[in-house]
Amino acid sequence: AADREALVRFVLLATFPPGLVPPPDAALQPHVARWLSAKAFLGVCWEQNDVMLGACWASPVEPVLARDDASGQPLHEVIISVVDTARGVGIGRRLLEGLVECVDEHGLAGTVLSVSERNPFATSLYERAGFKATGRTKHGAFMMVRRRGPMSR
């Protein structure tokens, strides 16, 4: 139950912009529910003094944003969130580094994510992690894909 509560909390942090209070039915909205119904995922979390401050994970979710060019398999989509009080101190970067390592160890061909153009800090973080803008989602967010390989600093 505690894991499920943490999952819901961090999905809501990742899917609603800072300062926007999610509505009571937020977990039922499609852009949230797709993460809560994922069957499997690779992930890492950041804890400090027994308090979880951030989480980052990759999962095959529907609808699929991108597929591997060679195999046609869906790329795992990445989601990341850090609590407001812990932002700006490098936790997001460390979470993404840990996830990249985990994804590469599991032999995934790549990962994909979407990010709002109104979030230049996140876009910069993703670019340093090796993600490249490849287009836009149907909702207008940047779609970024990362193929296997080391992160740049």
Short mmCIF file of C-alpha atoms in Angstrom, two decimals:
data_model
loop_
_atom_site.label_atom_id
_atom_site.label_comp_id
_atom_site.label_asym_id
_atom_site.label_seq_id
_atom_site.Cartn_x
_atom_site.Cartn_y
_atom_site.Cartn_z
CA ALA A 1 0.00 0.00 0.00
CA ALA A 2 2.82 2.42 0.83
CA ASP A 3 4.47 1.74 -2.55
CA ARG A 4 1.19 2.43 -4.33
CA GLU A 5 0.73 5.70 -2.42
CA ALA A 6 4.27 6.78 -3.31
CA LEU A 7 3.68 5.85 -6.96
CA VAL A 8 0.49 7.92 -7.12
CA ARG A 9 2.18 10.87 -5.38
CA PHE A 10 5.12 10.96 -7.76
CA VAL A 11 3.02 10.35 -10.88
CA LEU A 12 0.88 13.35 -9.90
CA LEU A 13 4.03 15.44 -9.32
CA ALA A 14 5.31 14.48 -12.76
CA THR A 15 2.07 14.94 -14.69
CA PHE A 16 0.80 18.23 -13.27
CA PRO A 17 2.79 21.47 -13.51
CA PRO A 18 4.22 22.95 -10.29
CA GLY A 19 1.64 25.09 -8.53
CA LEU A 20 -1.34 23.32 -10.10
CA VAL A 21 -3.30 21.30 -7.57
CA PRO A 22 -4.44 18.02 -9.14
CA PRO A 23 -8.24 17.58 -9.13
CA PRO A 24 -9.79 14.90 -6.89
CA ASP A 25 -10.23 12.57 -9.88
CA ALA A 26 -6.66 13.09 -11.13
CA ALA A 27 -5.79 9.39 -10.95
CA LEU A 28 -8.60 8.66 -13.41
CA GLN A 29 -7.41 11.12 -16.04
CA PRO A 30 -5.84 9.33 -19.03
CA HIS A 31 -2.41 11.01 -18.82
CA VAL A 32 -2.15 9.85 -15.17
CA ALA A 33 -3.95 6.50 -15.37
CA ARG A 34 -1.60 5.26 -18.09
CA TRP A 35 1.24 5.34 -15.56
CA LEU A 36 -0.74 3.87 -12.70
CA SER A 37 -1.82 0.90 -14.80
CA ALA A 38 1.67 0.05 -16.11
CA LYS A 39 2.41 -3.62 -15.55
CA ALA A 40 6.18 -3.36 -15.26
CA PHE A 41 8.80 -0.68 -15.04
CA LEU A 42 12.43 0.02 -14.27
CA GLY A 43 12.96 2.74 -11.71
CA VAL A 44 15.06 4.46 -9.12
CA CYS A 45 14.16 6.69 -6.20
CA TRP A 46 15.98 9.20 -4.01
CA GLU A 47 15.52 9.03 -0.25
CA GLN A 48 16.99 11.23 2.42
CA ASN A 49 16.36 10.73 6.15
CA ASP A 50 13.77 8.04 5.31
CA VAL A 51 11.78 10.47 3.16
CA MET A 52 11.38 9.86 -0.57
CA LEU A 53 12.25 13.06 -2.41
CA GLY A 54 12.17 11.92 -6.01
CA ALA A 55 11.56 9.07 -8.41
CA CYS A 56 12.36 8.30 -12.02
CA TRP A 57 11.17 5.30 -13.98
CA ALA A 58 10.65 3.93 -17.47
CA SER A 59 7.76 1.77 -18.56
CA PRO A 60 6.06 0.59 -21.73
CA VAL A 61 2.83 2.59 -21.59
CA GLU A 62 -0.01 3.26 -24.00
CA PRO A 63 -0.26 5.19 -26.18
CA VAL A 64 3.24 4.48 -27.46
CA LEU A 65 5.25 7.63 -28.21
CA ALA A 66 8.05 5.98 -30.22
CA ARG A 67 9.29 2.61 -31.38
CA ASP A 68 12.75 1.16 -31.87
CA ASP A 69 13.80 1.62 -35.49
CA ALA A 70 15.28 -1.87 -35.82
CA SER A 71 12.80 -4.06 -33.94
CA GLY A 72 9.63 -1.98 -34.03
CA GLN A 73 9.21 -2.59 -30.29
CA PRO A 74 7.78 0.28 -28.22
CA LEU A 75 10.39 2.33 -26.39
CA HIS A 76 9.91 2.58 -22.63
CA GLU A 77 8.65 6.03 -21.69
CA VAL A 78 10.42 7.94 -18.91
CA ILE A 79 8.76 9.91 -16.14
CA ILE A 80 10.58 11.80 -13.40
CA SER A 81 9.52 13.88 -10.41
CA VAL A 82 11.19 15.58 -7.46
CA VAL A 83 9.31 17.17 -4.57
CA ASP A 84 9.23 20.98 -4.76
CA THR A 85 11.39 21.47 -1.66
CA ALA A 86 14.21 19.33 -3.10
CA ARG A 87 14.44 20.82 -6.59
CA GLY A 88 17.53 22.55 -7.88
CA VAL A 89 20.12 20.54 -5.93
CA GLY A 90 20.90 17.83 -8.49
CA ILE A 91 18.49 15.09 -7.41
CA GLY A 92 16.79 15.01 -10.82
CA ARG A 93 20.15 14.63 -12.57
CA ARG A 94 21.19 11.81 -10.24
CA LEU A 95 17.85 10.06 -10.67
CA LEU A 96 18.14 10.26 -14.44
CA GLU A 97 21.74 8.98 -14.31
CA GLY A 98 20.59 6.01 -12.24
CA LEU A 99 17.74 5.25 -14.60
CA VAL A 100 19.97 5.51 -17.68
CA GLU A 101 22.36 3.02 -16.09
CA CYS A 102 19.48 0.68 -15.22
CA VAL A 103 17.95 0.92 -18.70
CA ASP A 104 21.30 0.22 -20.35
CA GLU A 105 22.00 -2.74 -18.00
CA HIS A 106 18.65 -4.24 -19.02
CA GLY A 107 19.57 -3.90 -22.70
CA LEU A 108 16.73 -1.63 -23.74
CA ALA A 109 17.31 -0.06 -27.14
CA GLY A 110 16.25 3.35 -25.93
CA THR A 111 13.75 5.43 -24.04
CA VAL A 112 11.39 8.26 -24.88
CA LEU A 113 9.83 11.11 -22.92
CA SER A 114 7.76 14.19 -23.47
CA VAL A 115 8.39 17.60 -21.95
CA SER A 116 6.65 20.93 -22.17
CA GLU A 117 8.47 23.67 -24.08
CA ARG A 118 7.64 25.82 -21.03
CA ASN A 119 10.03 23.72 -18.97
CA PRO A 120 13.53 24.68 -20.21
CA PHE A 121 15.24 23.34 -17.07
CA ALA A 122 13.89 19.85 -17.68
CA THR A 123 14.63 20.04 -21.40
CA SER A 124 18.25 20.94 -20.63
CA LEU A 125 18.53 18.06 -18.12
CA TYR A 126 17.20 15.60 -20.68
CA GLU A 127 19.56 16.86 -23.38
CA ARG A 128 22.54 16.38 -21.04
CA ALA A 129 21.29 12.83 -20.45
CA GLY A 130 21.50 12.13 -24.18
CA PHE A 131 17.89 12.71 -25.19
CA LYS A 132 17.35 14.35 -28.57
CA ALA A 133 14.21 16.18 -29.66
CA THR A 134 12.55 14.15 -32.40
CA GLY A 135 9.20 15.84 -32.79
CA ARG A 136 6.11 16.78 -30.85
CA THR A 137 3.35 14.79 -29.20
CA LYS A 138 -0.24 15.28 -30.31
CA HIS A 139 -0.59 17.68 -27.34
CA GLY A 140 2.33 19.85 -28.50
CA ALA A 141 5.01 18.78 -26.01
CA PHE A 142 8.53 18.03 -27.23
CA MET A 143 9.14 14.33 -27.75
CA MET A 144 12.71 13.34 -26.93
CA VAL A 145 14.39 9.98 -27.56
CA ARG A 146 17.57 8.56 -26.03
CA ARG A 147 19.40 5.65 -27.59
CA ARG A 148 21.76 3.42 -25.57
CA GLY A 149 25.07 4.93 -24.50
CA PRO A 150 26.71 7.03 -21.79
CA MET A 151 25.29 10.30 -20.47
CA SER A 152 27.22 13.49 -21.07
CA ARG A 153 27.89 15.79 -18.13
#
